[in-house]
């Protein structure tokens, strides 16, 4: 059974079911304390507002330029508290669903969307990338940066990304990259940090350079794809349906 919003009830578990309840009226101080606690709980918030802060606007602009995005639906898979989702919504009139399995990140994403005046256009969804609570043929753009190395089954994750993509839509999934529109000085700093961090340790699920992405795409049943490589670090799988 499906709803008009694009959700598939058969796929809602383990997604969060939002139930309307009477909420207390919070004072500004209490609300501020709650938001501060969320920012402490979500470790990626420090990264998205710190080292990675210059990356999201140019990366969203690249998606807009490359694929002519203006209206429609986008899904940011593994988007944490919504840095890319917010950047894309600011540059388009798209409805952007930010999907992540982390509950505090989704709560913080909702707060940040409200603060940015993007309520109803950036929509947080708690869900597993391997079993997304979204119907097939749902999104005009499926985007994911840095989430793939953490998927326990990368083939299944790509299969899900392809399933929710509309015919004619585009997927852009990768790891380690920063996009081609980031100013050179900013990119140089991030590449230096990335190479140094990789020399010390690699993320859980890391299986080496992204030259393996086309093989994953084949196993996922994706027929139209290409590998996009950035200088030094950064691998993306672009695919269409």
PDB file of C-alpha atoms in Angstrom:
ATOM      1  CA  UNK A   1       0.000   0.000   0.000  1.00  0.00           C
ATOM      2  CA  UNK A   2       1.322   3.472  -0.897  1.00  0.00           C
ATOM      3  CA  UNK A   3       0.480   6.989   0.126  1.00  0.00           C
ATOM      4  CA  UNK A   4       0.467  10.098  -2.035  1.00  0.00           C
ATOM      5  CA  UNK A   5       3.579  11.378  -0.219  1.00  0.00           C
ATOM      6  CA  UNK A   6       5.667   8.581  -1.664  1.00  0.00           C
ATOM      7  CA  UNK A   7       5.992   6.385   1.385  1.00  0.00           C
ATOM      8  CA  UNK A   8       5.589   2.638   1.163  1.00  0.00           C
ATOM      9  CA  UNK A   9       4.025   1.354   4.378  1.00  0.00           C
ATOM     10  CA  UNK A  10       5.539  -2.059   3.799  1.00  0.00           C
ATOM     11  CA  UNK A  11       8.950  -0.413   4.114  1.00  0.00           C
ATOM     12  CA  UNK A  12       8.324   1.759   7.142  1.00  0.00           C
ATOM     13  CA  UNK A  13      10.111  -0.519   9.633  1.00  0.00           C
ATOM     14  CA  UNK A  14      12.608   0.493  10.986  1.00  0.00           C
ATOM     15  CA  UNK A  15      11.705   4.021   9.883  1.00  0.00           C
ATOM     16  CA  UNK A  16      10.410   6.412  12.518  1.00  0.00           C
ATOM     17  CA  UNK A  17       6.628   6.723  12.602  1.00  0.00           C
ATOM     18  CA  UNK A  18       5.708  10.288  13.426  1.00  0.00           C
ATOM     19  CA  UNK A  19       2.537  10.476  15.518  1.00  0.00           C
ATOM     20  CA  UNK A  20       0.789  13.764  16.188  1.00  0.00           C
ATOM     21  CA  UNK A  21       0.620  14.418  19.916  1.00  0.00           C
ATOM     22  CA  UNK A  22       0.006  17.436  22.046  1.00  0.00           C
ATOM     23  CA  UNK A  23       3.394  19.025  22.667  1.00  0.00           C
ATOM     24  CA  UNK A  24       4.177  21.344  25.561  1.00  0.00           C
ATOM     25  CA  UNK A  25       4.870  24.989  24.806  1.00  0.00           C
ATOM     26  CA  UNK A  26       8.606  25.435  25.277  1.00  0.00           C
ATOM     27  CA  UNK A  27      10.244  28.581  26.524  1.00  0.00           C
ATOM     28  CA  UNK A  28      12.979  30.017  24.321  1.00  0.00           C
ATOM     29  CA  UNK A  29      15.535  28.970  26.931  1.00  0.00           C
ATOM     30  CA  UNK A  30      14.291  25.360  26.994  1.00  0.00           C
ATOM     31  CA  UNK A  31      14.239  25.232  23.203  1.00  0.00           C
ATOM     32  CA  UNK A  32      17.771  26.595  23.072  1.00  0.00           C
ATOM     33  CA  UNK A  33      18.964  23.962  25.547  1.00  0.00           C
ATOM     34  CA  UNK A  34      17.337  21.191  23.478  1.00  0.00           C
ATOM     35  CA  UNK A  35      18.968  22.363  20.247  1.00  0.00           C
ATOM     36  CA  UNK A  36      22.346  22.714  21.979  1.00  0.00           C
ATOM     37  CA  UNK A  37      22.049  19.143  23.252  1.00  0.00           C
ATOM     38  CA  UNK A  38      21.268  17.873  19.753  1.00  0.00           C
ATOM     39  CA  UNK A  39      24.311  19.659  18.359  1.00  0.00           C
ATOM     40  CA  UNK A  40      26.436  17.948  21.003  1.00  0.00           C
ATOM     41  CA  UNK A  41      24.904  14.541  20.270  1.00  0.00           C
ATOM     42  CA  UNK A  42      25.405  14.726  16.506  1.00  0.00           C
ATOM     43  CA  UNK A  43      29.156  14.664  16.004  1.00  0.00           C
ATOM     44  CA  UNK A  44      28.853  15.464  12.290  1.00  0.00           C
ATOM     45  CA  UNK A  45      27.365  18.867  13.096  1.00  0.00           C
ATOM     46  CA  UNK A  46      30.829  20.092  14.100  1.00  0.00           C
ATOM     47  CA  UNK A  47      32.250  18.799  10.803  1.00  0.00           C
ATOM     48  CA  UNK A  48      29.534  20.316   8.607  1.00  0.00           C
ATOM     49  CA  UNK A  49      29.874  23.725  10.264  1.00  0.00           C
ATOM     50  CA  UNK A  50      33.661  23.500  10.478  1.00  0.00           C
ATOM     51  CA  UNK A  51      36.079  21.773   8.119  1.00  0.00           C
ATOM     52  CA  UNK A  52      33.458  20.806   5.515  1.00  0.00           C
ATOM     53  CA  UNK A  53      31.424  24.027   5.649  1.00  0.00           C
ATOM     54  CA  UNK A  54      32.821  25.466   2.362  1.00  0.00           C
ATOM     55  CA  UNK A  55      31.981  22.285   0.428  1.00  0.00           C
ATOM     56  CA  UNK A  56      28.193  22.024   0.409  1.00  0.00           C
ATOM     57  CA  UNK A  57      27.136  25.120  -1.528  1.00  0.00           C
ATOM     58  CA  UNK A  58      29.518  24.425  -4.459  1.00  0.00           C
ATOM     59  CA  UNK A  59      28.590  20.733  -4.459  1.00  0.00           C
ATOM     60  CA  UNK A  60      24.877  21.562  -4.605  1.00  0.00           C
ATOM     61  CA  UNK A  61      25.589  24.129  -7.333  1.00  0.00           C
ATOM     62  CA  UNK A  62      27.416  21.437  -9.309  1.00  0.00           C
ATOM     63  CA  UNK A  63      24.347  19.186  -9.156  1.00  0.00           C
ATOM     64  CA  UNK A  64      22.142  22.074 -10.315  1.00  0.00           C
ATOM     65  CA  UNK A  65      24.448  22.939 -13.216  1.00  0.00           C
ATOM     66  CA  UNK A  66      25.094  19.377 -14.349  1.00  0.00           C
ATOM     67  CA  UNK A  67      21.536  18.099 -14.216  1.00  0.00           C
ATOM     68  CA  UNK A  68      19.402  21.211 -14.704  1.00  0.00           C
ATOM     69  CA  UNK A  69      17.753  20.838 -11.307  1.00  0.00           C
ATOM     70  CA  UNK A  70      15.032  23.288 -10.352  1.00  0.00           C
ATOM     71  CA  UNK A  71      11.856  21.463  -9.304  1.00  0.00           C
ATOM     72  CA  UNK A  72      11.040  17.913  -8.256  1.00  0.00           C
ATOM     73  CA  UNK A  73      12.229  15.571  -5.524  1.00  0.00           C
ATOM     74  CA  UNK A  74      15.723  14.812  -4.245  1.00  0.00           C
ATOM     75  CA  UNK A  75      16.824  12.229  -1.680  1.00  0.00           C
ATOM     76  CA  UNK A  76      20.059  12.754   0.267  1.00  0.00           C
ATOM     77  CA  UNK A  77      20.985   9.252   1.486  1.00  0.00           C
ATOM     78  CA  UNK A  78      22.984   9.192   4.708  1.00  0.00           C
ATOM     79  CA  UNK A  79      22.695  12.970   4.867  1.00  0.00           C
ATOM     80  CA  UNK A  80      23.122  13.263   8.667  1.00  0.00           C
ATOM     81  CA  UNK A  81      21.795  16.620   9.858  1.00  0.00           C
ATOM     82  CA  UNK A  82      21.227  17.892   6.347  1.00  0.00           C
ATOM     83  CA  UNK A  83      24.141  20.068   5.205  1.00  0.00           C
ATOM     84  CA  UNK A  84      23.825  19.111   1.531  1.00  0.00           C
ATOM     85  CA  UNK A  85      20.020  18.913   1.709  1.00  0.00           C
ATOM     86  CA  UNK A  86      19.818  22.492   2.989  1.00  0.00           C
ATOM     87  CA  UNK A  87      22.285  23.741   0.350  1.00  0.00           C
ATOM     88  CA  UNK A  88      20.328  22.098  -2.476  1.00  0.00           C
ATOM     89  CA  UNK A  89      16.983  23.407  -1.214  1.00  0.00           C
ATOM     90  CA  UNK A  90      18.385  26.950  -1.068  1.00  0.00           C
ATOM     91  CA  UNK A  91      19.440  26.783  -4.716  1.00  0.00           C
ATOM     92  CA  UNK A  92      16.298  25.120  -6.129  1.00  0.00           C
ATOM     93  CA  UNK A  93      12.596  24.715  -5.497  1.00  0.00           C
ATOM     94  CA  UNK A  94      13.034  20.974  -4.944  1.00  0.00           C
ATOM     95  CA  UNK A  95      11.608  19.029  -2.043  1.00  0.00           C
ATOM     96  CA  UNK A  96      14.645  17.366  -0.451  1.00  0.00           C
ATOM     97  CA  UNK A  97      14.307  14.281   1.742  1.00  0.00           C
ATOM     98  CA  UNK A  98      17.281  13.820   4.062  1.00  0.00           C
ATOM     99  CA  UNK A  99      17.468  10.158   5.056  1.00  0.00           C
ATOM    100  CA  UNK A 100      19.637   8.814   7.862  1.00  0.00           C
ATOM    101  CA  UNK A 101      19.410   6.044  10.433  1.00  0.00           C
ATOM    102  CA  UNK A 102      20.575   8.332  13.263  1.00  0.00           C
ATOM    103  CA  UNK A 103      17.602   9.708  15.252  1.00  0.00           C
ATOM    104  CA  UNK A 104      19.301  12.776  16.836  1.00  0.00           C
ATOM    105  CA  UNK A 105      20.666  13.748  13.405  1.00  0.00           C
ATOM    106  CA  UNK A 106      17.160  13.680  11.955  1.00  0.00           C
ATOM    107  CA  UNK A 107      15.803  15.774  14.814  1.00  0.00           C
ATOM    108  CA  UNK A 108      18.606  18.298  14.341  1.00  0.00           C
ATOM    109  CA  UNK A 109      17.998  18.335  10.587  1.00  0.00           C
ATOM    110  CA  UNK A 110      14.405  19.339  11.263  1.00  0.00           C
ATOM    111  CA  UNK A 111      15.521  22.147  13.565  1.00  0.00           C
ATOM    112  CA  UNK A 112      18.053  23.457  11.035  1.00  0.00           C
ATOM    113  CA  UNK A 113      15.453  23.330   8.250  1.00  0.00           C
ATOM    114  CA  UNK A 114      13.067  25.385  10.395  1.00  0.00           C
ATOM    115  CA  UNK A 115      15.792  27.910  11.204  1.00  0.00           C
ATOM    116  CA  UNK A 116      16.651  28.220   7.497  1.00  0.00           C
ATOM    117  CA  UNK A 117      13.021  28.853   6.547  1.00  0.00           C
ATOM    118  CA  UNK A 118      12.905  25.553   4.658  1.00  0.00           C
ATOM    119  CA  UNK A 119      10.235  23.762   6.669  1.00  0.00           C
ATOM    120  CA  UNK A 120       8.378  21.373   4.363  1.00  0.00           C
ATOM    121  CA  UNK A 121      11.082  21.483   1.698  1.00  0.00           C
ATOM    122  CA  UNK A 122      13.865  19.782   3.655  1.00  0.00           C
ATOM    123  CA  UNK A 123      12.232  16.727   5.182  1.00  0.00           C
ATOM    124  CA  UNK A 124      14.162  14.463   7.583  1.00  0.00           C
ATOM    125  CA  UNK A 125      13.376  10.736   7.449  1.00  0.00           C
ATOM    126  CA  UNK A 126      14.791   8.157   9.825  1.00  0.00           C
ATOM    127  CA  UNK A 127      15.543   5.118   7.697  1.00  0.00           C
ATOM    128  CA  UNK A 128      18.110   2.526   6.691  1.00  0.00           C
ATOM    129  CA  UNK A 129      19.858   3.077   3.342  1.00  0.00           C
ATOM    130  CA  UNK A 130      19.461  -0.656   2.678  1.00  0.00           C
ATOM    131  CA  UNK A 131      15.661  -0.558   3.104  1.00  0.00           C
ATOM    132  CA  UNK A 132      14.466   2.970   2.390  1.00  0.00           C
ATOM    133  CA  UNK A 133      10.882   3.830   3.421  1.00  0.00           C
ATOM    134  CA  UNK A 134      10.212   5.414   0.042  1.00  0.00           C
ATOM    135  CA  UNK A 135       8.280   4.112  -2.939  1.00  0.00           C
ATOM    136  CA  UNK A 136       9.910   3.081  -6.192  1.00  0.00           C
ATOM    137  CA  UNK A 137      10.363   5.722  -8.929  1.00  0.00           C
ATOM    138  CA  UNK A 138      10.179   8.510  -6.338  1.00  0.00           C
ATOM    139  CA  UNK A 139      13.140  10.855  -6.800  1.00  0.00           C
ATOM    140  CA  UNK A 140      14.523  12.990  -9.614  1.00  0.00           C
ATOM    141  CA  UNK A 141      17.925  13.039  -7.872  1.00  0.00           C
ATOM    142  CA  UNK A 142      19.407  10.500  -5.468  1.00  0.00           C
ATOM    143  CA  UNK A 143      22.561  11.864  -3.873  1.00  0.00           C
ATOM    144  CA  UNK A 144      24.928  10.451  -1.278  1.00  0.00           C
ATOM    145  CA  UNK A 145      28.357  11.616  -0.190  1.00  0.00           C
ATOM    146  CA  UNK A 146      30.473   9.666   2.259  1.00  0.00           C
ATOM    147  CA  UNK A 147      27.747   7.289   3.389  1.00  0.00           C
ATOM    148  CA  UNK A 148      28.540   4.352   1.110  1.00  0.00           C
ATOM    149  CA  UNK A 149      31.631   3.081   3.026  1.00  0.00           C
ATOM    150  CA  UNK A 150      29.408   2.608   6.070  1.00  0.00           C
ATOM    151  CA  UNK A 151      26.696   0.558   4.340  1.00  0.00           C
ATOM    152  CA  UNK A 152      26.912  -3.055   5.501  1.00  0.00           C
ATOM    153  CA  UNK A 153      25.808  -4.183   2.026  1.00  0.00           C
ATOM    154  CA  UNK A 154      26.942  -1.683  -0.585  1.00  0.00           C
ATOM    155  CA  UNK A 155      25.307  -3.536  -3.472  1.00  0.00           C
ATOM    156  CA  UNK A 156      21.944  -3.497  -1.680  1.00  0.00           C
ATOM    157  CA  UNK A 157      22.381   0.198  -0.889  1.00  0.00           C
ATOM    158  CA  UNK A 158      22.963   1.012  -4.560  1.00  0.00           C
ATOM    159  CA  UNK A 159      20.047  -1.237  -5.504  1.00  0.00           C
ATOM    160  CA  UNK A 160      17.824   0.836  -3.212  1.00  0.00           C
ATOM    161  CA  UNK A 161      19.132   4.109  -4.637  1.00  0.00           C
ATOM    162  CA  UNK A 162      18.289   2.851  -8.115  1.00  0.00           C
ATOM    163  CA  UNK A 163      14.859   1.583  -7.029  1.00  0.00           C
ATOM    164  CA  UNK A 164      13.694   4.952  -5.686  1.00  0.00           C
ATOM    165  CA  UNK A 165      15.055   6.838  -8.727  1.00  0.00           C
ATOM    166  CA  UNK A 166      12.502   7.971 -11.296  1.00  0.00           C
ATOM    167  CA  UNK A 167      12.938   6.973 -14.937  1.00  0.00           C
ATOM    168  CA  UNK A 168      14.973   9.826 -16.416  1.00  0.00           C
ATOM    169  CA  UNK A 169      16.401  10.697 -12.995  1.00  0.00           C
ATOM    170  CA  UNK A 170      20.039  10.707 -11.968  1.00  0.00           C
ATOM    171  CA  UNK A 171      21.951   9.214  -9.055  1.00  0.00           C
ATOM    172  CA  UNK A 172      25.248  10.605  -7.764  1.00  0.00           C
ATOM    173  CA  UNK A 173      26.795   8.458  -5.033  1.00  0.00           C
ATOM    174  CA  UNK A 174      30.376   8.582  -3.863  1.00  0.00           C
ATOM    175  CA  UNK A 175      32.998   8.868  -1.169  1.00  0.00           C
ATOM    176  CA  UNK A 176      36.091  10.921  -0.463  1.00  0.00           C
ATOM    177  CA  UNK A 177      35.259  13.697  -2.935  1.00  0.00           C
ATOM    178  CA  UNK A 178      34.554  17.402  -2.566  1.00  0.00           C
ATOM    179  CA  UNK A 179      33.140  18.335  -5.977  1.00  0.00           C
ATOM    180  CA  UNK A 180      34.776  20.223  -8.815  1.00  0.00           C
ATOM    181  CA  UNK A 181      33.404  23.722  -8.018  1.00  0.00           C
ATOM    182  CA  UNK A 182      35.063  24.072  -4.620  1.00  0.00           C
ATOM    183  CA  UNK A 183      37.652  26.887  -4.772  1.00  0.00           C
ATOM    184  CA  UNK A 184      41.155  25.410  -5.330  1.00  0.00           C
ATOM    185  CA  UNK A 185      42.593  26.723  -2.055  1.00  0.00           C
ATOM    186  CA  UNK A 186      39.738  25.194  -0.060  1.00  0.00           C
ATOM    187  CA  UNK A 187      40.012  21.895  -1.932  1.00  0.00           C
ATOM    188  CA  UNK A 188      43.761  21.733  -1.373  1.00  0.00           C
ATOM    189  CA  UNK A 189      43.249  22.007   2.383  1.00  0.00           C
ATOM    190  CA  UNK A 190      40.582  19.305   2.408  1.00  0.00           C
ATOM    191  CA  UNK A 191      42.584  16.948   0.185  1.00  0.00           C
ATOM    192  CA  UNK A 192      45.628  17.355   2.456  1.00  0.00           C
ATOM    193  CA  UNK A 193      43.494  16.543   5.499  1.00  0.00           C
ATOM    194  CA  UNK A 194      41.866  13.582   3.728  1.00  0.00           C
ATOM    195  CA  UNK A 195      45.164  12.024   2.656  1.00  0.00           C
ATOM    196  CA  UNK A 196      46.625  12.463   6.141  1.00  0.00           C
ATOM    197  CA  UNK A 197      43.552  10.938   7.801  1.00  0.00           C
ATOM    198  CA  UNK A 198      43.530   7.988   5.376  1.00  0.00           C
ATOM    199  CA  UNK A 199      47.178   7.334   6.157  1.00  0.00           C
ATOM    200  CA  UNK A 200      46.263   6.906   9.830  1.00  0.00           C
ATOM    201  CA  UNK A 201      43.006   4.988   9.523  1.00  0.00           C
ATOM    202  CA  UNK A 202      40.232   4.347   7.053  1.00  0.00           C
ATOM    203  CA  UNK A 203      36.480   4.392   7.658  1.00  0.00           C
ATOM    204  CA  UNK A 204      34.620   1.251   8.508  1.00  0.00           C
ATOM    205  CA  UNK A 205      33.651  -0.405   5.253  1.00  0.00           C
ATOM    206  CA  UNK A 206      36.430   1.252   3.247  1.00  0.00           C
ATOM    207  CA  UNK A 207      37.492  -1.088   0.457  1.00  0.00           C
ATOM    208  CA  UNK A 208      40.017   1.030  -1.375  1.00  0.00           C
ATOM    209  CA  UNK A 209      39.736   3.498  -4.272  1.00  0.00           C
ATOM    210  CA  UNK A 210      36.407   3.930  -5.964  1.00  0.00           C
ATOM    211  CA  UNK A 211      37.434   2.110  -9.119  1.00  0.00           C
ATOM    212  CA  UNK A 212      35.351  -0.699  -7.603  1.00  0.00           C
ATOM    213  CA  UNK A 213      32.149   1.360  -7.908  1.00  0.00           C
ATOM    214  CA  UNK A 214      31.281   0.193 -11.463  1.00  0.00           C
ATOM    215  CA  UNK A 215      31.493  -3.418 -10.326  1.00  0.00           C
ATOM    216  CA  UNK A 216      29.108  -2.636  -7.479  1.00  0.00           C
ATOM    217  CA  UNK A 217      26.759  -0.979  -9.964  1.00  0.00           C
ATOM    218  CA  UNK A 218      26.741  -4.081 -12.164  1.00  0.00           C
ATOM    219  CA  UNK A 219      25.917  -6.294  -9.203  1.00  0.00           C
ATOM    220  CA  UNK A 220      23.096  -3.916  -8.236  1.00  0.00           C
ATOM    221  CA  UNK A 221      21.546  -4.261 -11.694  1.00  0.00           C
ATOM    222  CA  UNK A 222      22.329  -0.693 -12.762  1.00  0.00           C
ATOM    223  CA  UNK A 223      22.901  -0.603 -16.513  1.00  0.00           C
ATOM    224  CA  UNK A 224      23.654   3.050 -17.283  1.00  0.00           C
ATOM    225  CA  UNK A 225      26.501   4.441 -15.171  1.00  0.00           C
ATOM    226  CA  UNK A 226      29.940   6.014 -15.239  1.00  0.00           C
ATOM    227  CA  UNK A 227      32.766   6.527 -12.767  1.00  0.00           C
ATOM    228  CA  UNK A 228      33.635  10.156 -11.973  1.00  0.00           C
ATOM    229  CA  UNK A 229      37.099  10.643 -10.466  1.00  0.00           C
ATOM    230  CA  UNK A 230      38.446  13.744  -8.764  1.00  0.00           C
ATOM    231  CA  UNK A 231      42.153  14.573  -8.610  1.00  0.00           C
ATOM    232  CA  UNK A 232      43.983  12.777  -5.767  1.00  0.00           C
ATOM    233  CA  UNK A 233      40.863  11.772  -3.820  1.00  0.00           C
ATOM    234  CA  UNK A 234      37.192  11.416  -4.648  1.00  0.00           C
ATOM    235  CA  UNK A 235      35.187   8.798  -6.526  1.00  0.00           C
ATOM    236  CA  UNK A 236      31.580   9.095  -7.620  1.00  0.00           C
ATOM    237  CA  UNK A 237      29.178   6.771  -9.365  1.00  0.00           C
ATOM    238  CA  UNK A 238      26.803   8.635 -11.664  1.00  0.00           C
ATOM    239  CA  UNK A 239      23.884   6.521 -12.846  1.00  0.00           C
ATOM    240  CA  UNK A 240      20.627   6.992 -14.687  1.00  0.00           C
ATOM    241  CA  UNK A 241      17.343   5.171 -15.020  1.00  0.00           C
TER     242      UNK A 241
END
